Amino acid sequence: MSEESSAESPRDGDRGSVHTDDPSRDRKHTGRGSAEDGGAPEPEDDRASPADSPATPDVRTAAEERDGPVSEQDALRALAGDAAQDDAERSDALRAGAIADSIAQRLNADASGIRIGTLALFNETVRFGGGFHTGGTEGPWPQLGGVSVLTMDDAEITGHTELFVQPDGYDDALEALCHRDLLVLTGPPGSGREAAAVNLLTESMALDDGGEGGCHRILRPAALLEAGWQPPVRHAGYLAAVEDGPAGAQELAAALGGPGAVTLAGAAGGTAAQWAAVAAALKAAGCRLVLTGGHDLALLAAGGGDRVARRTLAPADPVTIVERRVLGYRPTTDAHADLQALLERTGAVGALREQPAARDADRLAAVITAGGDVAGEVARLRDPSEQVRAWFDLHRGPEAVSFALAAAVLEESTYLTVADAAVQLRTRLAAPEPAPPDLRFGDRIGHEQQWIRLELPEDDGSPAGAPRVRFRSALLGQAILAYAWNALDGRRDAVLGWLRRLVNHQDLEVRARASVATGVLALADPHYAVHRFLREWAGGTSWPLRQAAATALGVAGSRPETAETVWELLHEWARGDSSAFRRRLAGTAANAVGGLLGRTSPERAVAVLRSALDRQDDWGTLPSVAWGGVHLIHQGQAATLLDAYLEWSQPQDLSPMVVKSLSAFVFAVSRPYEQPVIDTGDTDRPGPPGVPVLLSGLPRHRDRLAELWARALARRPVQDSALNALHQWIDEYAGRSPGALDEIGTLLVSVARRPGRHRERLLWWLAAWARDRDRPSADAAHVLRVVERGS
């Protein structure tokens, strides 16, 4: 219970130095009451404070201003005011916390997990081809007509054509091949483009009653464009597959117009005459050819003119592919229902939506047909580690890598935001160029970036038609970041410099997402991350960097294997000395425990806050600790925090720890709750927006709050800010929360019944607010009557 001094005297005017920016509010909380305001002089605080005397303004250097308040007056003023920095901190912390929640849930709750790490990272490289089946024969290839070709046997052709699912646009591609003999068929790796090509060849030749020469693979596609090329076998079908990635297209580009980068400019170097010569040679020999590849091939074939038919493959539905491969063309109703139940039960449908490549559907169908472990195959399919390793093995150029990393950091952002960030990273990864590069990331998303989708927003406040970048799998972004950080050794400095720039971005959403990305990087090796960049950021003078470090530590500490390391670090930072750098480290620690870490371990979070607050005469950490407490309350940990404030202020004297604790409490009851800008799906809401959580949750914590309110209202210099907060509760917030005004009345009755002058003080101030000349308060009058009757 509160202990008060028996020696009291009327207070003559305002001697506290804590003000708001509202002059009329200052007048209401200062000076003697007049006849109009209620008549009687106000009861003063129970004990005088040296801080009541007017203070001479400090002369402070620019560096000290950046370091934050270090004196009692500066700290209390920072809490009482609505400074621009407070708003920035609050907005950043809310946004970063919401995004961190979402990402941590993906990392920790997904059943498939992420296997990428320092142990799995350097396993044997995974490679895959671009077709529906891998096929092929090892060893030397036969030479026919001076060109390396490989004849397809009946088993390989049957494997491609039996139970084949025709994608949309297949008939149009078949007609084009029959008319022009040369078809360039493009699509992303694994889309089934090789199987479609074989079916197109066999069907087109069957329609002409030809094809006695069989089907052959051309093993070096660039040879087609050499002068004098002729099909080595007449009346045959030919498949030439351009390897995905720069290497395959580079050779074809050189054959078209000389060596050079595979770009739109390089594609323009090809001549229609070269393509026309190939088409003429095919026609003369009664042959047809399908040239398959990815986005680069589409660019290179653009100069082929009318003699070349060009089609982009529309991927077939992966679930339909599984059904056809398992059930055939005419399944029974029961067999179809059993297969559907199996796919749903094992999560195969969701896995195929995340990775819709035809090769993955074919592999899953083979496991089902063989009676294998379907759940295990689904888990393998959903695990992004193999997919990420294979992709980075194939795509090493700065254009592809930069967009993949930008999407991993800024997933859910609009395309233009991600593309700009990718351009900035590419500048760091590539050699300087005399002119801006012609980068068109959107054209490549369906090919080399097929794990990414562009989705139009749905009533999310985005500009109309602004697509957002999303991965097909929730885990891919984190897997990409982990792989790039651990494997791309020569690019680590560039990636880190780029992230540091993003966490200082003008767009708060970009800053928050980049901060979370740094936490994902720290998961692999927290010790390295701390000494490489986190400690520097956490102790720096830049608020965005400190917020980024706090968010990153929250993400890194959310995993069991790294949690203990992170907690030990935060305790060490909180207990540091009073130097400016160590003070900022302590403030960052207090900020960090108000998020994800505080939700899961509130007692440890409170211990960090106490260490950061109890720093003798150093007041510089008070704002950070107060904010950390607010965020702990928003994480649903109000009871733990209020118990701590009660313990820390138990002496009820004028010691720094008591004043700091009560000041942090008053700050917490003053901050209205704002819904996170990004919905994390958490159904345990702290209360209605615009109302302090401790007001909307007052019935759950009434006894704790009554004691803390009594202590705060009875002690200068906290008393002034406590009166401001109580007035706001009654006049501004109570009307936004049903039943809140009656709860306030019950609370104040409990305060008024305590020994001392609590009742007299409350009645004086309630009467003053109720009878104010400029803004009389009916709610204050109502609470006044409740307190008079109840106490």
PDB file of C-alpha atoms in Angstrom, residues 167-405:
ATOM      1  CA  PRO A 167      -1.234 -27.551 -71.814  1.00  0.00           C
ATOM      2  CA  ASP A 168      -3.359 -24.615 -72.930  1.00  0.00           C
ATOM      3  CA  GLY A 169      -2.317 -23.458 -76.397  1.00  0.00           C
ATOM      4  CA  TYR A 170      -1.028 -26.867 -77.466  1.00  0.00           C
ATOM      5  CA  ASP A 171      -3.225 -27.064 -80.573  1.00  0.00           C
ATOM      6  CA  ASP A 172      -2.126 -23.596 -81.660  1.00  0.00           C
ATOM      7  CA  ALA A 173       1.540 -24.596 -81.276  1.00  0.00           C
ATOM      8  CA  LEU A 174       0.906 -27.778 -83.298  1.00  0.00           C
ATOM      9  CA  GLU A 175      -0.658 -25.815 -86.143  1.00  0.00           C
ATOM     10  CA  ALA A 176       2.255 -23.344 -86.150  1.00  0.00           C
ATOM     11  CA  LEU A 177       4.816 -26.166 -86.344  1.00  0.00           C
ATOM     12  CA  CYS A 178       2.982 -27.851 -89.234  1.00  0.00           C
ATOM     13  CA  HIS A 179       2.960 -24.627 -91.259  1.00  0.00           C
ATOM     14  CA  ARG A 180       6.502 -23.383 -90.635  1.00  0.00           C
ATOM     15  CA  ASP A 181       8.550 -26.463 -89.655  1.00  0.00           C
ATOM     16  CA  LEU A 182      10.536 -24.438 -87.083  1.00  0.00           C
ATOM     17  CA  LEU A 183       8.993 -23.710 -83.675  1.00  0.00           C
ATOM     18  CA  VAL A 184      10.681 -21.877 -80.801  1.00  0.00           C
ATOM     19  CA  LEU A 185       8.897 -23.120 -77.664  1.00  0.00           C
ATOM     20  CA  THR A 186       9.839 -21.287 -74.464  1.00  0.00           C
ATOM     21  CA  GLY A 187       8.883 -21.778 -70.852  1.00  0.00           C
ATOM     22  CA  PRO A 188      10.390 -21.885 -67.361  1.00  0.00           C
ATOM     23  CA  PRO A 189      12.575 -24.814 -66.280  1.00  0.00           C
ATOM     24  CA  GLY A 190      10.585 -27.858 -65.278  1.00  0.00           C
ATOM     25  CA  SER A 191       7.468 -26.665 -67.072  1.00  0.00           C
ATOM     26  CA  GLY A 192       7.225 -29.741 -69.303  1.00  0.00           C
ATOM     27  CA  ARG A 193       8.525 -27.987 -72.405  1.00  0.00           C
ATOM     28  CA  GLU A 194      10.589 -31.023 -73.511  1.00  0.00           C
ATOM     29  CA  ALA A 195       7.636 -33.389 -73.209  1.00  0.00           C
ATOM     30  CA  ALA A 196       5.473 -30.901 -75.125  1.00  0.00           C
ATOM     31  CA  ALA A 197       8.146 -30.621 -77.831  1.00  0.00           C
ATOM     32  CA  VAL A 198       8.348 -34.404 -78.327  1.00  0.00           C
ATOM     33  CA  ASN A 199       4.565 -34.674 -78.536  1.00  0.00           C
ATOM     34  CA  LEU A 200       4.419 -31.816 -81.031  1.00  0.00           C
ATOM     35  CA  LEU A 201       7.065 -33.463 -83.213  1.00  0.00           C
ATOM     36  CA  THR A 202       5.538 -36.934 -83.216  1.00  0.00           C
ATOM     37  CA  GLU A 203       2.009 -35.646 -83.776  1.00  0.00           C
ATOM     38  CA  SER A 204       2.959 -33.212 -86.553  1.00  0.00           C
ATOM     39  CA  MET A 205       4.883 -35.906 -88.417  1.00  0.00           C
ATOM     40  CA  ALA A 206       2.014 -38.371 -87.994  1.00  0.00           C
ATOM     41  CA  LEU A 207      -0.386 -35.827 -89.496  1.00  0.00           C
ATOM     42  CA  ASP A 208       1.821 -35.702 -92.623  1.00  0.00           C
ATOM     43  CA  ASP A 209       2.135 -39.509 -92.827  1.00  0.00           C
ATOM     44  CA  GLY A 210       5.885 -39.047 -92.487  1.00  0.00           C
ATOM     45  CA  GLY A 211       8.447 -39.227 -89.787  1.00  0.00           C
ATOM     46  CA  GLU A 212      10.162 -42.418 -90.880  1.00  0.00           C
ATOM     47  CA  GLY A 213      13.463 -40.801 -89.912  1.00  0.00           C
ATOM     48  CA  GLY A 214      12.503 -40.841 -86.214  1.00  0.00           C
ATOM     49  CA  CYS A 215      13.180 -38.193 -83.556  1.00  0.00           C
ATOM     50  CA  HIS A 216      16.602 -36.872 -82.633  1.00  0.00           C
ATOM     51  CA  ARG A 217      18.160 -34.487 -80.138  1.00  0.00           C
ATOM     52  CA  ILE A 218      20.510 -31.824 -81.458  1.00  0.00           C
ATOM     53  CA  LEU A 219      23.123 -31.607 -78.729  1.00  0.00           C
ATOM     54  CA  ARG A 220      24.619 -28.241 -79.696  1.00  0.00           C
ATOM     55  CA  PRO A 221      21.794 -25.880 -80.676  1.00  0.00           C
ATOM     56  CA  ALA A 222      24.175 -23.129 -81.859  1.00  0.00           C
ATOM     57  CA  ALA A 223      25.239 -25.426 -84.756  1.00  0.00           C
ATOM     58  CA  LEU A 224      21.823 -24.833 -86.346  1.00  0.00           C
ATOM     59  CA  LEU A 225      22.797 -21.241 -87.158  1.00  0.00           C
ATOM     60  CA  GLU A 226      26.101 -22.074 -88.791  1.00  0.00           C
ATOM     61  CA  ALA A 227      26.307 -21.574 -92.551  1.00  0.00           C
ATOM     62  CA  GLY A 228      25.269 -24.573 -94.615  1.00  0.00           C
ATOM     63  CA  TRP A 229      23.572 -26.536 -91.863  1.00  0.00           C
ATOM     64  CA  GLN A 230      21.440 -29.445 -93.088  1.00  0.00           C
ATOM     65  CA  PRO A 231      19.362 -31.965 -91.135  1.00  0.00           C
ATOM     66  CA  PRO A 232      21.485 -35.117 -90.818  1.00  0.00           C
ATOM     67  CA  VAL A 233      18.449 -37.397 -91.269  1.00  0.00           C
ATOM     68  CA  ARG A 234      15.644 -36.646 -93.730  1.00  0.00           C
ATOM     69  CA  HIS A 235      11.950 -36.881 -92.855  1.00  0.00           C
ATOM     70  CA  ALA A 236      12.732 -36.675 -89.134  1.00  0.00           C
ATOM     71  CA  GLY A 237      11.871 -34.595 -86.136  1.00  0.00           C
ATOM     72  CA  TYR A 238      14.487 -32.679 -84.165  1.00  0.00           C
ATOM     73  CA  LEU A 239      14.557 -31.364 -80.625  1.00  0.00           C
ATOM     74  CA  ALA A 240      17.174 -28.776 -79.648  1.00  0.00           C
ATOM     75  CA  ALA A 241      17.137 -27.641 -76.016  1.00  0.00           C
ATOM     76  CA  VAL A 242      18.986 -24.446 -75.068  1.00  0.00           C
ATOM     77  CA  GLU A 243      20.368 -24.835 -71.560  1.00  0.00           C
ATOM     78  CA  ASP A 244      18.891 -22.506 -68.966  1.00  0.00           C
ATOM     79  CA  GLY A 245      21.166 -19.792 -67.686  1.00  0.00           C
ATOM     80  CA  PRO A 246      23.665 -17.516 -69.420  1.00  0.00           C
ATOM     81  CA  ALA A 247      25.978 -20.267 -70.713  1.00  0.00           C
ATOM     82  CA  GLY A 248      23.491 -21.915 -73.061  1.00  0.00           C
ATOM     83  CA  ALA A 249      22.094 -18.719 -74.508  1.00  0.00           C
ATOM     84  CA  GLN A 250      25.534 -17.123 -74.811  1.00  0.00           C
ATOM     85  CA  GLU A 251      26.656 -19.636 -77.405  1.00  0.00           C
ATOM     86  CA  LEU A 252      23.492 -19.125 -79.421  1.00  0.00           C
ATOM     87  CA  ALA A 253      23.908 -15.360 -79.184  1.00  0.00           C
ATOM     88  CA  ALA A 254      27.449 -15.621 -80.508  1.00  0.00           C
ATOM     89  CA  ALA A 255      26.206 -17.623 -83.497  1.00  0.00           C
ATOM     90  CA  LEU A 256      23.605 -14.958 -84.236  1.00  0.00           C
ATOM     91  CA  GLY A 257      25.685 -11.822 -84.046  1.00  0.00           C
ATOM     92  CA  GLY A 258      29.012 -12.276 -82.355  1.00  0.00           C
ATOM     93  CA  PRO A 259      29.965 -12.586 -78.681  1.00  0.00           C
ATOM     94  CA  GLY A 260      28.143 -10.342 -76.288  1.00  0.00           C
ATOM     95  CA  ALA A 261      25.842 -10.324 -73.347  1.00  0.00           C
ATOM     96  CA  VAL A 262      22.505 -12.028 -73.783  1.00  0.00           C
ATOM     97  CA  THR A 263      20.243  -8.988 -73.652  1.00  0.00           C
ATOM     98  CA  LEU A 264      17.624  -7.383 -75.858  1.00  0.00           C
ATOM     99  CA  ALA A 265      20.462  -5.611 -77.652  1.00  0.00           C
ATOM    100  CA  GLY A 266      22.271  -8.910 -78.189  1.00  0.00           C
ATOM    101  CA  ALA A 267      19.119 -10.527 -79.563  1.00  0.00           C
ATOM    102  CA  ALA A 268      18.804  -7.743 -82.110  1.00  0.00           C
ATOM    103  CA  GLY A 269      22.204  -8.771 -83.465  1.00  0.00           C
ATOM    104  CA  GLY A 270      20.727 -11.890 -85.029  1.00  0.00           C
ATOM    105  CA  THR A 271      19.548 -11.805 -88.615  1.00  0.00           C
ATOM    106  CA  ALA A 272      16.307 -13.106 -90.067  1.00  0.00           C
ATOM    107  CA  ALA A 273      18.359 -14.636 -92.858  1.00  0.00           C
ATOM    108  CA  GLN A 274      20.018 -17.098 -90.491  1.00  0.00           C
ATOM    109  CA  TRP A 275      16.699 -18.299 -89.139  1.00  0.00           C
ATOM    110  CA  ALA A 276      15.227 -18.393 -92.653  1.00  0.00           C
ATOM    111  CA  ALA A 277      18.096 -20.623 -93.783  1.00  0.00           C
ATOM    112  CA  VAL A 278      17.362 -23.090 -90.996  1.00  0.00           C
ATOM    113  CA  ALA A 279      13.657 -23.161 -91.871  1.00  0.00           C
ATOM    114  CA  ALA A 280      14.447 -23.668 -95.571  1.00  0.00           C
ATOM    115  CA  ALA A 281      16.807 -26.550 -94.825  1.00  0.00           C
ATOM    116  CA  LEU A 282      14.154 -28.227 -92.701  1.00  0.00           C
ATOM    117  CA  LYS A 283      11.491 -27.863 -95.372  1.00  0.00           C
ATOM    118  CA  ALA A 284      13.742 -29.201 -98.108  1.00  0.00           C
ATOM    119  CA  ALA A 285      14.543 -32.303 -96.037  1.00  0.00           C
ATOM    120  CA  GLY A 286      10.940 -32.899 -94.955  1.00  0.00           C
ATOM    121  CA  CYS A 287      11.881 -32.299 -91.325  1.00  0.00           C
ATOM    122  CA  ARG A 288      10.567 -30.343 -88.387  1.00  0.00           C
ATOM    123  CA  LEU A 289      12.417 -28.845 -85.444  1.00  0.00           C
ATOM    124  CA  VAL A 290      11.353 -27.584 -82.020  1.00  0.00           C
ATOM    125  CA  LEU A 291      13.874 -25.360 -80.230  1.00  0.00           C
ATOM    126  CA  THR A 292      13.139 -25.134 -76.489  1.00  0.00           C
ATOM    127  CA  GLY A 293      14.524 -22.872 -73.802  1.00  0.00           C
ATOM    128  CA  GLY A 294      13.776 -20.083 -71.387  1.00  0.00           C
ATOM    129  CA  HIS A 295      13.470 -16.325 -71.447  1.00  0.00           C
ATOM    130  CA  ASP A 296      16.841 -15.724 -73.112  1.00  0.00           C
ATOM    131  CA  LEU A 297      15.872 -17.923 -76.056  1.00  0.00           C
ATOM    132  CA  ALA A 298      12.678 -15.935 -76.528  1.00  0.00           C
ATOM    133  CA  LEU A 299      14.790 -12.770 -76.823  1.00  0.00           C
ATOM    134  CA  LEU A 300      17.242 -14.340 -79.253  1.00  0.00           C
ATOM    135  CA  ALA A 301      14.511 -15.718 -81.515  1.00  0.00           C
ATOM    136  CA  ALA A 302      12.745 -12.360 -81.724  1.00  0.00           C
ATOM    137  CA  GLY A 303      14.721 -11.481 -84.867  1.00  0.00           C
ATOM    138  CA  GLY A 304      13.682 -14.632 -86.708  1.00  0.00           C
ATOM    139  CA  GLY A 305      10.980 -12.979 -88.770  1.00  0.00           C
ATOM    140  CA  ASP A 306       8.004 -14.808 -90.261  1.00  0.00           C
ATOM    141  CA  ARG A 307       9.913 -18.031 -90.936  1.00  0.00           C
ATOM    142  CA  VAL A 308      10.024 -18.852 -87.220  1.00  0.00           C
ATOM    143  CA  ALA A 309       6.958 -19.758 -85.177  1.00  0.00           C
ATOM    144  CA  ARG A 310       7.264 -18.653 -81.543  1.00  0.00           C
ATOM    145  CA  ARG A 311       5.092 -19.845 -78.694  1.00  0.00           C
ATOM    146  CA  THR A 312       5.331 -19.608 -74.899  1.00  0.00           C
ATOM    147  CA  LEU A 313       4.316 -22.762 -73.084  1.00  0.00           C
ATOM    148  CA  ALA A 314       1.434 -22.422 -70.657  1.00  0.00           C
ATOM    149  CA  PRO A 315       2.271 -24.819 -67.787  1.00  0.00           C
ATOM    150  CA  ALA A 316      -0.225 -27.626 -67.278  1.00  0.00           C
ATOM    151  CA  ASP A 317      -2.035 -27.961 -63.968  1.00  0.00           C
ATOM    152  CA  PRO A 318       0.246 -30.083 -61.718  1.00  0.00           C
ATOM    153  CA  VAL A 319      -2.658 -31.840 -59.973  1.00  0.00           C
ATOM    154  CA  THR A 320      -4.053 -32.858 -63.358  1.00  0.00           C
ATOM    155  CA  ILE A 321      -0.630 -34.249 -64.310  1.00  0.00           C
ATOM    156  CA  VAL A 322      -0.559 -36.385 -61.159  1.00  0.00           C
ATOM    157  CA  GLU A 323      -4.080 -37.643 -61.808  1.00  0.00           C
ATOM    158  CA  ARG A 324      -3.273 -38.579 -65.416  1.00  0.00           C
ATOM    159  CA  ARG A 325       0.021 -40.306 -64.555  1.00  0.00           C
ATOM    160  CA  VAL A 326      -1.554 -42.296 -61.706  1.00  0.00           C
ATOM    161  CA  LEU A 327      -5.068 -43.021 -63.003  1.00  0.00           C
ATOM    162  CA  GLY A 328      -4.730 -42.926 -66.781  1.00  0.00           C
ATOM    163  CA  TYR A 329      -7.300 -41.512 -69.181  1.00  0.00           C
ATOM    164  CA  ARG A 330     -10.497 -43.122 -67.840  1.00  0.00           C
ATOM    165  CA  PRO A 331     -10.335 -43.457 -64.041  1.00  0.00           C
ATOM    166  CA  THR A 332     -13.242 -44.778 -62.041  1.00  0.00           C
ATOM    167  CA  THR A 333     -15.092 -42.459 -59.721  1.00  0.00           C
ATOM    168  CA  ASP A 334     -13.842 -44.344 -56.649  1.00  0.00           C
ATOM    169  CA  ALA A 335     -10.217 -44.315 -57.793  1.00  0.00           C
ATOM    170  CA  HIS A 336     -10.359 -40.589 -58.475  1.00  0.00           C
ATOM    171  CA  ALA A 337     -11.905 -39.918 -55.044  1.00  0.00           C
ATOM    172  CA  ASP A 338      -9.252 -42.062 -53.311  1.00  0.00           C
ATOM    173  CA  LEU A 339      -6.443 -40.192 -55.048  1.00  0.00           C
ATOM    174  CA  GLN A 340      -7.949 -36.820 -54.177  1.00  0.00           C
ATOM    175  CA  ALA A 341      -8.247 -37.865 -50.538  1.00  0.00           C
ATOM    176  CA  LEU A 342      -4.598 -38.975 -50.514  1.00  0.00           C
ATOM    177  CA  LEU A 343      -3.416 -35.692 -52.027  1.00  0.00           C
ATOM    178  CA  GLU A 344      -5.394 -33.627 -49.523  1.00  0.00           C
ATOM    179  CA  ARG A 345      -4.402 -35.763 -46.534  1.00  0.00           C
ATOM    180  CA  THR A 346      -0.686 -35.547 -47.259  1.00  0.00           C
ATOM    181  CA  GLY A 347      -0.708 -31.856 -48.185  1.00  0.00           C
ATOM    182  CA  ALA A 348       0.286 -32.661 -51.763  1.00  0.00           C
ATOM    183  CA  VAL A 349      -2.207 -30.236 -53.289  1.00  0.00           C
ATOM    184  CA  GLY A 350      -0.732 -27.266 -51.401  1.00  0.00           C
ATOM    185  CA  ALA A 351       2.816 -28.408 -52.187  1.00  0.00           C
ATOM    186  CA  LEU A 352       2.058 -28.595 -55.909  1.00  0.00           C
ATOM    187  CA  ARG A 353       0.557 -25.103 -55.822  1.00  0.00           C
ATOM    188  CA  GLU A 354       3.774 -23.832 -54.266  1.00  0.00           C
ATOM    189  CA  GLN A 355       5.985 -25.683 -56.765  1.00  0.00           C
ATOM    190  CA  PRO A 356       3.855 -26.245 -59.855  1.00  0.00           C
ATOM    191  CA  ALA A 357       6.649 -27.543 -62.120  1.00  0.00           C
ATOM    192  CA  ALA A 358       5.614 -30.502 -64.256  1.00  0.00           C
ATOM    193  CA  ARG A 359       8.737 -32.433 -63.265  1.00  0.00           C
ATOM    194  CA  ASP A 360       7.700 -32.270 -59.596  1.00  0.00           C
ATOM    195  CA  ALA A 361       4.195 -33.494 -60.404  1.00  0.00           C
ATOM    196  CA  ASP A 362       5.676 -36.342 -62.433  1.00  0.00           C
ATOM    197  CA  ARG A 363       7.999 -37.345 -59.597  1.00  0.00           C
ATOM    198  CA  LEU A 364       5.171 -37.311 -57.057  1.00  0.00           C
ATOM    199  CA  ALA A 365       3.037 -39.428 -59.396  1.00  0.00           C
ATOM    200  CA  ALA A 366       5.852 -41.972 -59.686  1.00  0.00           C
ATOM    201  CA  VAL A 367       6.039 -42.253 -55.878  1.00  0.00           C
ATOM    202  CA  ILE A 368       2.268 -42.765 -55.628  1.00  0.00           C
ATOM    203  CA  THR A 369       2.251 -45.377 -58.403  1.00  0.00           C
ATOM    204  CA  ALA A 370       5.088 -47.282 -56.726  1.00  0.00           C
ATOM    205  CA  GLY A 371       3.310 -47.209 -53.342  1.00  0.00           C
ATOM    206  CA  GLY A 372       6.094 -45.116 -51.824  1.00  0.00           C
ATOM    207  CA  ASP A 373       6.200 -42.611 -48.977  1.00  0.00           C
ATOM    208  CA  VAL A 374       3.909 -39.884 -50.278  1.00  0.00           C
ATOM    209  CA  ALA A 375       4.123 -37.735 -47.134  1.00  0.00           C
ATOM    210  CA  GLY A 376       7.908 -37.885 -47.286  1.00  0.00           C
ATOM    211  CA  GLU A 377       7.908 -36.847 -50.935  1.00  0.00           C
ATOM    212  CA  VAL A 378       5.576 -33.955 -50.131  1.00  0.00           C
ATOM    213  CA  ALA A 379       7.911 -32.830 -47.333  1.00  0.00           C
ATOM    214  CA  ARG A 380      10.848 -32.996 -49.762  1.00  0.00           C
ATOM    215  CA  LEU A 381       8.871 -31.019 -52.312  1.00  0.00           C
ATOM    216  CA  ARG A 382       7.990 -28.299 -49.797  1.00  0.00           C
ATOM    217  CA  ASP A 383      11.506 -28.030 -48.375  1.00  0.00           C
ATOM    218  CA  PRO A 384      12.974 -25.015 -50.171  1.00  0.00           C
ATOM    219  CA  SER A 385      16.620 -25.870 -49.542  1.00  0.00           C
ATOM    220  CA  GLU A 386      17.115 -28.100 -52.581  1.00  0.00           C
ATOM    221  CA  GLN A 387      15.235 -25.692 -54.812  1.00  0.00           C
ATOM    222  CA  VAL A 388      17.291 -22.728 -53.619  1.00  0.00           C
ATOM    223  CA  ARG A 389      20.640 -24.504 -54.012  1.00  0.00           C
ATOM    224  CA  ALA A 390      19.742 -25.641 -57.516  1.00  0.00           C
ATOM    225  CA  TRP A 391      18.577 -22.176 -58.515  1.00  0.00           C
ATOM    226  CA  PHE A 392      21.721 -20.428 -57.288  1.00  0.00           C
ATOM    227  CA  ASP A 393      23.848 -23.043 -59.032  1.00  0.00           C
ATOM    228  CA  LEU A 394      22.124 -22.148 -62.300  1.00  0.00           C
ATOM    229  CA  HIS A 395      21.701 -18.372 -61.858  1.00  0.00           C
ATOM    230  CA  ARG A 396      24.839 -16.530 -60.829  1.00  0.00           C
ATOM    231  CA  GLY A 397      24.431 -13.265 -62.731  1.00  0.00           C
ATOM    232  CA  PRO A 398      23.834 -10.050 -60.795  1.00  0.00           C
ATOM    233  CA  GLU A 399      20.437  -9.436 -62.456  1.00  0.00           C
ATOM    234  CA  ALA A 400      18.951 -12.721 -61.260  1.00  0.00           C
ATOM    235  CA  VAL A 401      20.624 -12.736 -57.843  1.00  0.00           C
ATOM    236  CA  SER A 402      19.743  -9.124 -57.069  1.00  0.00           C
ATOM    237  CA  PHE A 403      16.037  -9.556 -57.767  1.00  0.00           C
ATOM    238  CA  ALA A 404      15.862 -12.830 -55.814  1.00  0.00           C
ATOM    239  CA  LEU A 405      17.429 -11.175 -52.769  1.00  0.00           C
TER     240      LEU A 405
END
